[in-house]
CSV table of C-alpha atoms in Angstrom, one decimal:
chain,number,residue,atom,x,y,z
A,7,UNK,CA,-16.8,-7.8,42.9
A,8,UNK,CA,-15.4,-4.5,40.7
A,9,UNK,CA,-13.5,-3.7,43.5
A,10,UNK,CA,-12.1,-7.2,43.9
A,11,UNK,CA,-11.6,-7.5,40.3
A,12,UNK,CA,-9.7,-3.8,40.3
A,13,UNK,CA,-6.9,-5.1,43.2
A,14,UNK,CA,-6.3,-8.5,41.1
A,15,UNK,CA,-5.3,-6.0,38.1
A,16,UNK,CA,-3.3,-3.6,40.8
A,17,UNK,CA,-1.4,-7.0,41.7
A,18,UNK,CA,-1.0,-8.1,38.5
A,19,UNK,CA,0.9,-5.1,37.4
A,20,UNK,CA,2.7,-4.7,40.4
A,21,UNK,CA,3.8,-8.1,40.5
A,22,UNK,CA,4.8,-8.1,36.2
A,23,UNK,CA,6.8,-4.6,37.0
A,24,UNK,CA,8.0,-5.1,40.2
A,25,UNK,CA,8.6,-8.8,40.8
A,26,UNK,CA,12.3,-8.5,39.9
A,27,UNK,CA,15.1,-7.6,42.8
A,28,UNK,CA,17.4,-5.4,40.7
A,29,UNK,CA,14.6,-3.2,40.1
A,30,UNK,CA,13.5,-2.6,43.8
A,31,UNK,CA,16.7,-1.6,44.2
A,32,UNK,CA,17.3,0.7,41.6
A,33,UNK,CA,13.6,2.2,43.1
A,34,UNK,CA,15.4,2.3,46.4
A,35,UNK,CA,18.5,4.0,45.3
A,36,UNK,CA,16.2,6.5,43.2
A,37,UNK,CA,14.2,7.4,46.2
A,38,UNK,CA,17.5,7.7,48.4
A,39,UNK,CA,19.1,10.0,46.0
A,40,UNK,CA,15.8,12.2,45.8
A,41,UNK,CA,15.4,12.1,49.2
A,42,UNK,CA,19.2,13.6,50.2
A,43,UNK,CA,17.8,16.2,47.0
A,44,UNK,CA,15.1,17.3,48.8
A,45,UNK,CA,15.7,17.2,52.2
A,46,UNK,CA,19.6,17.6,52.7
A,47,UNK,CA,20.2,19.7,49.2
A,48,UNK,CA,20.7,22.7,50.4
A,49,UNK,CA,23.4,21.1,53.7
A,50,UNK,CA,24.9,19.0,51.0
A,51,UNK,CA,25.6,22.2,48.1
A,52,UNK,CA,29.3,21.7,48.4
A,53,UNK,CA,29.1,18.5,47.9
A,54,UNK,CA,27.2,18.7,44.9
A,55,UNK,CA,29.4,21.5,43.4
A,56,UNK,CA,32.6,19.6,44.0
A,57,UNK,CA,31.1,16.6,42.4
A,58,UNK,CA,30.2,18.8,39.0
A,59,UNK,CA,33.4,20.6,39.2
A,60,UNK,CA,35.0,16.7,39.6
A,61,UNK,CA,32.8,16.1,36.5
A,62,UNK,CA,34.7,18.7,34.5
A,63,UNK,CA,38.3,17.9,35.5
A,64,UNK,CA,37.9,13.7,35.1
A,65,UNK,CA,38.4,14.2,31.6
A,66,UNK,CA,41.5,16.2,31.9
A,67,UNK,CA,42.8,13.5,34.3
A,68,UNK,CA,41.9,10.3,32.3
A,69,UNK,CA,43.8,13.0,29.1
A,70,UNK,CA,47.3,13.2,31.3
A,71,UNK,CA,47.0,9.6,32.2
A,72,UNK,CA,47.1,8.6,28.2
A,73,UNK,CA,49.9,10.8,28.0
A,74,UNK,CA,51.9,8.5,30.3
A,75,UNK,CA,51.6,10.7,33.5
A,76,UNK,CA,51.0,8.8,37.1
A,77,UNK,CA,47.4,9.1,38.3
A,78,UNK,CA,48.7,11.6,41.5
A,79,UNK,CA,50.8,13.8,39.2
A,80,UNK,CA,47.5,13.5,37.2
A,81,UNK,CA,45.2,15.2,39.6
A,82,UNK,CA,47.5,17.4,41.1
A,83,UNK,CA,48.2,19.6,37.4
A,84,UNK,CA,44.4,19.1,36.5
A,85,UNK,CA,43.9,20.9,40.3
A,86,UNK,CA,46.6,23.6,40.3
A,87,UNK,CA,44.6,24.5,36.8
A,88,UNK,CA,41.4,24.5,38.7
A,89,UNK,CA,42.2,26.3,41.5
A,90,UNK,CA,44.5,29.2,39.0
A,91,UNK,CA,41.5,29.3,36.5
A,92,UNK,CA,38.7,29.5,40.0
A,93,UNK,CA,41.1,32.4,41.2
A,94,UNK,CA,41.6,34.2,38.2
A,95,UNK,CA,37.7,34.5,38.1
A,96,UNK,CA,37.0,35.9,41.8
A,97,UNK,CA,39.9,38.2,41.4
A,98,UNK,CA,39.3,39.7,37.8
A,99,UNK,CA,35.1,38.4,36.7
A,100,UNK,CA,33.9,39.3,40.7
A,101,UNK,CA,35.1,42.3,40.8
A,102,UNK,CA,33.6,43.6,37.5
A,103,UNK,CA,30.6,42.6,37.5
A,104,UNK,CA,29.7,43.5,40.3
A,105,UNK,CA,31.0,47.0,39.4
A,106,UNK,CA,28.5,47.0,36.9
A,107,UNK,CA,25.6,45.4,38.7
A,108,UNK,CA,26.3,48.4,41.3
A,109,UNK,CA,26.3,51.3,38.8
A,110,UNK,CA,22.9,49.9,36.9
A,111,UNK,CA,21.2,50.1,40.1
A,112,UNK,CA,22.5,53.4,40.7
A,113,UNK,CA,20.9,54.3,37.4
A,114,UNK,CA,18.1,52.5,37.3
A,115,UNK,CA,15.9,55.1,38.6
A,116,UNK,CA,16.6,57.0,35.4
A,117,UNK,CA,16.0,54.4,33.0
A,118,UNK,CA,12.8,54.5,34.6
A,119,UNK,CA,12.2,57.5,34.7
A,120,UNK,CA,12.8,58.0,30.9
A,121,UNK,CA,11.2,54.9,29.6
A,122,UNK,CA,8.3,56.9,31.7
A,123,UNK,CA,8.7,60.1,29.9
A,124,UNK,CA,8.4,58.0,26.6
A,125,UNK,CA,5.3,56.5,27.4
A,126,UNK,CA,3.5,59.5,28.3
A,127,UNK,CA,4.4,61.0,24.8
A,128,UNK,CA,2.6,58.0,23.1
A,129,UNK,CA,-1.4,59.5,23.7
A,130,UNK,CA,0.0,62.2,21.0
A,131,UNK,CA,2.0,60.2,18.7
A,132,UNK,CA,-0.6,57.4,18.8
A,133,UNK,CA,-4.1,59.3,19.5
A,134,UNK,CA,-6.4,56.6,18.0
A,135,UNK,CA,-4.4,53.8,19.9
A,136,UNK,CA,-3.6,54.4,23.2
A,137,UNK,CA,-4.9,56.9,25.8
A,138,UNK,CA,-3.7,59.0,28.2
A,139,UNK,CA,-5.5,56.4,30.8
A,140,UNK,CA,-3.8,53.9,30.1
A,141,UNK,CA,-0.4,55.0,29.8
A,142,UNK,CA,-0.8,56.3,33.8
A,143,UNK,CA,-1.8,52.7,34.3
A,144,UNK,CA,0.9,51.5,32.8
A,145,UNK,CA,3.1,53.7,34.8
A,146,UNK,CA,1.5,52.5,37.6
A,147,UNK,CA,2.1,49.1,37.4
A,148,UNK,CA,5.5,49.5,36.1
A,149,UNK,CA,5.9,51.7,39.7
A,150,UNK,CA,4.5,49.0,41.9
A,151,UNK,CA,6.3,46.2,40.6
A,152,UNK,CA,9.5,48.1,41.3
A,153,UNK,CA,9.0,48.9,44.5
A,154,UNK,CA,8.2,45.4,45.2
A,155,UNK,CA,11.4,44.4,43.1
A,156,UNK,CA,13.5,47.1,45.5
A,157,UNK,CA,11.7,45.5,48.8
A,158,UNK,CA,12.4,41.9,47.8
A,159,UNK,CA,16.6,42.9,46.5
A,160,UNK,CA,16.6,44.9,50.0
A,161,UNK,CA,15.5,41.7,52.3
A,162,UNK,CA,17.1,39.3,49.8
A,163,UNK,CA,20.4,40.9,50.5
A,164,UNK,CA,19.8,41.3,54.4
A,165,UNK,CA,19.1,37.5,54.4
A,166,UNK,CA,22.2,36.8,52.8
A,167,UNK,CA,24.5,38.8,55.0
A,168,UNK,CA,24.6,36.1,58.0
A,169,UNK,CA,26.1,33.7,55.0
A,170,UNK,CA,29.0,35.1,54.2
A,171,UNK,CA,30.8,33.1,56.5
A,172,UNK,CA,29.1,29.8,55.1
A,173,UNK,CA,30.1,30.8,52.0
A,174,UNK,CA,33.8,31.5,53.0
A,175,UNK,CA,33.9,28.0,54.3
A,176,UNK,CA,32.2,26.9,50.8
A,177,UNK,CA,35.3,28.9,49.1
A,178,UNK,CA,37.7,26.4,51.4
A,179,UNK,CA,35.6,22.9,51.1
A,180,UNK,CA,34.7,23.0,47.6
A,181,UNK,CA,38.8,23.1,46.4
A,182,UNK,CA,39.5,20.6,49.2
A,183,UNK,CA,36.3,17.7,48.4
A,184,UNK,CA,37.4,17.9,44.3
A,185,UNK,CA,40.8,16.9,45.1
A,186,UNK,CA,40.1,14.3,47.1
A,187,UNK,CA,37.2,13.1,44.3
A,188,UNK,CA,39.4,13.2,41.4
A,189,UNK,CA,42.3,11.5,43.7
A,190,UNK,CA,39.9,8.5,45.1
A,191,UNK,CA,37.9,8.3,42.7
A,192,UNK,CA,38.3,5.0,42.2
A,193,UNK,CA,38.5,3.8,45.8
A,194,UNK,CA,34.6,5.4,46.2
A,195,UNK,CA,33.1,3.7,43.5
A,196,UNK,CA,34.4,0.6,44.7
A,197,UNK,CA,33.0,1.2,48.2
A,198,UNK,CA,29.8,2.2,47.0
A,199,UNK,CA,29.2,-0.7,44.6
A,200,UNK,CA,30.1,-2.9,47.5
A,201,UNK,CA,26.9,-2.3,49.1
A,202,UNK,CA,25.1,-3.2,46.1
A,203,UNK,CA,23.8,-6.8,44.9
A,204,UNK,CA,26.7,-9.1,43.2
A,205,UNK,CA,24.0,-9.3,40.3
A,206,UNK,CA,23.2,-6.4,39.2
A,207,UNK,CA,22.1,-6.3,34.9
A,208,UNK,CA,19.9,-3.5,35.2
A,209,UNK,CA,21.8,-0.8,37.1
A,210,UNK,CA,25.6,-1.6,35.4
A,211,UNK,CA,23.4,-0.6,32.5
A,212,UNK,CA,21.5,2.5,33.4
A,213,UNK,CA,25.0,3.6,35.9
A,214,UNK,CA,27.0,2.8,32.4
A,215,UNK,CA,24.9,5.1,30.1
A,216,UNK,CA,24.3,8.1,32.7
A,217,UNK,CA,27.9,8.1,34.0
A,218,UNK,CA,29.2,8.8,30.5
A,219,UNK,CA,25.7,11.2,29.6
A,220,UNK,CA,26.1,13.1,32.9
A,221,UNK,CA,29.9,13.6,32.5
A,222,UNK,CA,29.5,14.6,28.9
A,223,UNK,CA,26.9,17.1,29.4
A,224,UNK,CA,28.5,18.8,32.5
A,225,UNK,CA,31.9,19.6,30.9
A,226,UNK,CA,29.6,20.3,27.1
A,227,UNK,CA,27.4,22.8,29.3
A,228,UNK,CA,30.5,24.8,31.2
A,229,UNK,CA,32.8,24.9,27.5
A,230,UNK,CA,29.2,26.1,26.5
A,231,UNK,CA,28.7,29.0,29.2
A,232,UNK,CA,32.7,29.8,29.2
A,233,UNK,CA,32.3,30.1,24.6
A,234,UNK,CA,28.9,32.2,24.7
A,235,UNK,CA,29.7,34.5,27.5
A,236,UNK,CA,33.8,35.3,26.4
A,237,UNK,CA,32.4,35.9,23.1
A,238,UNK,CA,29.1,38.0,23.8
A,239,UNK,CA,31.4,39.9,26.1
A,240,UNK,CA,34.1,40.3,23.2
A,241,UNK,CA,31.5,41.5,20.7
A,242,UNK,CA,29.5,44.0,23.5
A,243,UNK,CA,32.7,45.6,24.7
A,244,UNK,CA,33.6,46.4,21.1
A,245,UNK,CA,29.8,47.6,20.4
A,246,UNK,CA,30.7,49.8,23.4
A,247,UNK,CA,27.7,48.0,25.1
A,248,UNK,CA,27.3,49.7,29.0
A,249,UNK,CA,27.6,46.6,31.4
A,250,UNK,CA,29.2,44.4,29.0
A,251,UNK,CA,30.5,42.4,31.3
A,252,UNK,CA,27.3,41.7,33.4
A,253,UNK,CA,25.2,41.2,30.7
A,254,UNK,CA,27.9,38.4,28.8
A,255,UNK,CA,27.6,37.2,32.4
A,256,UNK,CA,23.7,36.2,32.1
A,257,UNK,CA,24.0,35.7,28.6
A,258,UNK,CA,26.9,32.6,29.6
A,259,UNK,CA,24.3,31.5,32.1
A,260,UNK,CA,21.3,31.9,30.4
A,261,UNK,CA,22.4,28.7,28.4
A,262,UNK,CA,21.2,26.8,31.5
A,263,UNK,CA,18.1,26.7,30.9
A,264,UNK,CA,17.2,25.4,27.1
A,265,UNK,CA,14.9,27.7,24.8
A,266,UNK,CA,13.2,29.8,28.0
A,267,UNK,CA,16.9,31.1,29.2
A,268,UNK,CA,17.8,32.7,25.8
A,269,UNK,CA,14.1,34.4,25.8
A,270,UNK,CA,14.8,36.1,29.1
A,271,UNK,CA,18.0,37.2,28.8
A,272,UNK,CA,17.2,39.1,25.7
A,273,UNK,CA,14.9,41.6,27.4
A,274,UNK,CA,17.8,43.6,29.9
A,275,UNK,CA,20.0,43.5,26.9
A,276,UNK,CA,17.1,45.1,24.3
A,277,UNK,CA,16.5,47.9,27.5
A,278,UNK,CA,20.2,48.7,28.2
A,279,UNK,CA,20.6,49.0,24.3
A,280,UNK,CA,17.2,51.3,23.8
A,281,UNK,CA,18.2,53.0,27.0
A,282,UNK,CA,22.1,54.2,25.5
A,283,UNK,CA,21.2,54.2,21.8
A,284,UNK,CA,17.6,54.5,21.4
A,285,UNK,CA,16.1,53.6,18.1
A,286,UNK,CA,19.5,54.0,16.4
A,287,UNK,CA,22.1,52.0,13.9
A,288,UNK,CA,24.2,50.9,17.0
A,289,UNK,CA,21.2,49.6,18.9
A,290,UNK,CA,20.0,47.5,15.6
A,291,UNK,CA,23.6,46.5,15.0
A,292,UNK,CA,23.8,44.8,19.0
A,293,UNK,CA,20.7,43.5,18.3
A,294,UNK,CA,22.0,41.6,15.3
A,295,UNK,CA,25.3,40.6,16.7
A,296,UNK,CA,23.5,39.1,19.7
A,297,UNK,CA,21.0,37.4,17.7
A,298,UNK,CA,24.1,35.3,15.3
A,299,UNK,CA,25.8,34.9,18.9
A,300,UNK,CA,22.6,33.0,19.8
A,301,UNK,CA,22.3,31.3,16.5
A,302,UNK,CA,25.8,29.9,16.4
A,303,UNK,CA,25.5,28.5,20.1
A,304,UNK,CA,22.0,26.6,19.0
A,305,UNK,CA,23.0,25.4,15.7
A,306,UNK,CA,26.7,25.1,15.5
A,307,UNK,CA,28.1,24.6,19.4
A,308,UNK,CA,25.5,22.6,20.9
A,309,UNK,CA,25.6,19.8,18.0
A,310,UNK,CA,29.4,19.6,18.5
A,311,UNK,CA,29.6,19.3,22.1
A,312,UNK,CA,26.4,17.3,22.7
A,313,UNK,CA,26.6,15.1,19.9
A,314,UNK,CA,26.6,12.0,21.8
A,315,UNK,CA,23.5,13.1,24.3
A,316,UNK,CA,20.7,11.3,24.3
A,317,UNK,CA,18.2,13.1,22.2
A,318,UNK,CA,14.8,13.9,24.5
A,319,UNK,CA,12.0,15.7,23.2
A,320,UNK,CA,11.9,19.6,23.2
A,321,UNK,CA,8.9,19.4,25.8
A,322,UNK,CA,10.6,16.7,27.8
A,323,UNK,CA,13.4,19.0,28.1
A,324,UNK,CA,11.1,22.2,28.9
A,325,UNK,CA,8.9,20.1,31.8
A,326,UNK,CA,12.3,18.7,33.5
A,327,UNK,CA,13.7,22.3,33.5
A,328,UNK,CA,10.3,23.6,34.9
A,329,UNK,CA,9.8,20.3,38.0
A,330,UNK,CA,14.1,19.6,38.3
A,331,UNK,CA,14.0,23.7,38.8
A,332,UNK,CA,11.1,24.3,41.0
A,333,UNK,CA,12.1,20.9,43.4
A,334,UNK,CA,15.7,21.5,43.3
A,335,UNK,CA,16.5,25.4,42.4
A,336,UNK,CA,20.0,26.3,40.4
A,337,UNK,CA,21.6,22.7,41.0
A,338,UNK,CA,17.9,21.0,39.1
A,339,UNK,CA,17.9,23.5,36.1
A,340,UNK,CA,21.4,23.1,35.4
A,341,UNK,CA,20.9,19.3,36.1
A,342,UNK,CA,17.3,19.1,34.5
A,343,UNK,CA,18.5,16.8,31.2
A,344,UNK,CA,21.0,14.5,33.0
A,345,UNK,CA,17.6,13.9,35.1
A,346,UNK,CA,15.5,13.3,32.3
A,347,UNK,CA,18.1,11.5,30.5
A,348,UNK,CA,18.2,9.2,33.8
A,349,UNK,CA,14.4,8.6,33.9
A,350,UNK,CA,14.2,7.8,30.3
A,351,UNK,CA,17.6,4.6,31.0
A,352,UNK,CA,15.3,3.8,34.0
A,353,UNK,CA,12.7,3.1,31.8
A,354,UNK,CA,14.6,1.3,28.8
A,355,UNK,CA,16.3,-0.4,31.1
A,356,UNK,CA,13.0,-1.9,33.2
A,357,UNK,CA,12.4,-5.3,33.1
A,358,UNK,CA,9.0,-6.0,30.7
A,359,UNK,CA,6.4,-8.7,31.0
A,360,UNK,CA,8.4,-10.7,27.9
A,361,UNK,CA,11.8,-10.8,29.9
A,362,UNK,CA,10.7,-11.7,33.4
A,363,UNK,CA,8.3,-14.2,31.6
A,364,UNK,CA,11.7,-15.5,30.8
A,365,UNK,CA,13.5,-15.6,33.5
């Protein structure tokens, strides 16, 4: 009789949350979308970066329209900008940072090996403390763990060679699939909505308020990441920061991923300036450059380009980076509050007991 009792509640609750068309089809399209994330993410990359980089250059577009130019002419300037700003970048950015990235590997081993002579002088500055035991554990942790680092860069790089070719072909499809989005834009929404009920309340709303959200936050998070990492790069190179370039590099990137990125970042940029400087004026003075550089971007740039985000919880935002980033890698993290800002329009937008009762 429980057990009877338990399936009339199941069927109740199914039938209050689910009775309604529009929202088996929004499930539908929510499970069709996750399942081309999961399954075809990785065939589909290009795809997905055009569409961000589409993102960023729509507003442009719809800009050059209100200024009286054809739609064609339109795309075609807000492109030729794309494709001069995406060159400038592999022929000037590449180039230097990975200059950089190769001379701090060739002198990683002596960081090391220093940060190693510094910890075995601790047992006599700090007798009582720490012993001379635990300092060789220490070193022999540190050791171990970059070994395994060096094994995992070594086969991670081998693994990526047979790709180059892929992602010469990405270099050539990505340009190609955002001109064609910004120049049928229109004609694709229209053939997708075709396939979709004639009455549909519930998604025009929730495809209303993310199409604006998402669009908003990609170009907000890519002025963000072009701001923080021009800047930090500006302010290192004129600290005479090594690796300036690499390190603004993570910095710009590190605005990905809310609160946690900041936090990592900050540790190769304290051991590159310890490393140069030691515990010195210019080391403090990095320190506190980088810290206002962080401070501005959190208090000050954020509120003006995210103003009209939806405002999520700081632990909604932390657990969508944490699921969006281990399901979906780079593309979830970066997409992590567009995806909880989705969820959250699913569910103000779901039909409740008081308005199917009405209909």
């Amino acid at each position: 009789m429980d057990r009877i009792a338990m399936f009339r509640v199941i069927g109740r609750w199914f039938h209050r949350y689910f009775s309604d068309d529009e929202a088996i089809v929004l499930i539908l399209l929510l499970g069709v979308a996750l399942f081309t994330i999961l399954v075809l993410g990785a065939m589909l990359a290009p795809v997905f970066a055009a569409l961000v980089l589409a993102f960023v250059l729509q507003g442009l577009v719809n800009w050059l329209e209100k200024k009286g130019l054809p739609h064609i002419l339109s795309v075609v300037v807000s492109f030729l900008l794309f494709v001069a700003v995406f060159l400038a970048v592999l022929l000037l950015m590449v180039p230097l940072v990975w200059e950089q990235g190769s001379n701090l590997l060739n002198e990683l081993p002596g960081m090391v090996q220093q940060w190693q002579d510094a910890l075995q002088h601790l047992p006599e500055t700090y007798p009582g403390f720490i012993s001379e035991s635990q300092v060789n554990a220490w070193i022999e942790t540190a050791n171990t763990q970059m070994t395994r680092a060096g094994q995992w860069l070594l086969s991670f790089s081998l693994s990526k060679l047979p790709n180059l070719v892929g992602i010469l072909i990405y270099l050539v499809l990505v340009p190609i699939l955002v001109f064609f989005f910004l120049k049928d834009r229109t004609v694709l929404l229209d053939w997708f909505t075709s396939y979709l009920p004639k009455e549909r309340r519930m998604i025009n709303q929730v495809s209303d308020e993310m199409s604006s959200q998402i669009a908003n936050y990609i170009r907000g998070k890519v002025i963000e990441i072009v701001i923080v990492g021009i800047t930090t790069y500006i302010a290192f190179w004129y600290l005479g920061l090594n690796y300036a370039a690499l390190l603004s590099l993570l910095v710009g990137l590190s605005v990905l991923i809310p609160y946690i990125g900041a936090a990592v970042v900050t540790i190769p940029i304290a051991a590159i300036g310890l490393f140069q400087w030691g515990f010195t004026q210019p080391f403090f003075v990095m320190m506190a450059v980088y810290g206002v550089i962080q401070a501005l971007d959190g208090n000050v740039l954020v509120p003006l380009l995210f103003s009209e985000a939806v405002n999520l919880h700081p632990i909604a935002i932390i657990v969508a980076v944490l699921f969006f980033g281990g399901v979906w890698g780079f593309w979830g993290v970066f997409f992590a509050i567009p995806l909880a800002t989705l969820i959250k329009a699913v569910f103000t937008a779901w039909p409740g007991q008081d308005e199917l009762a009405s209909t």
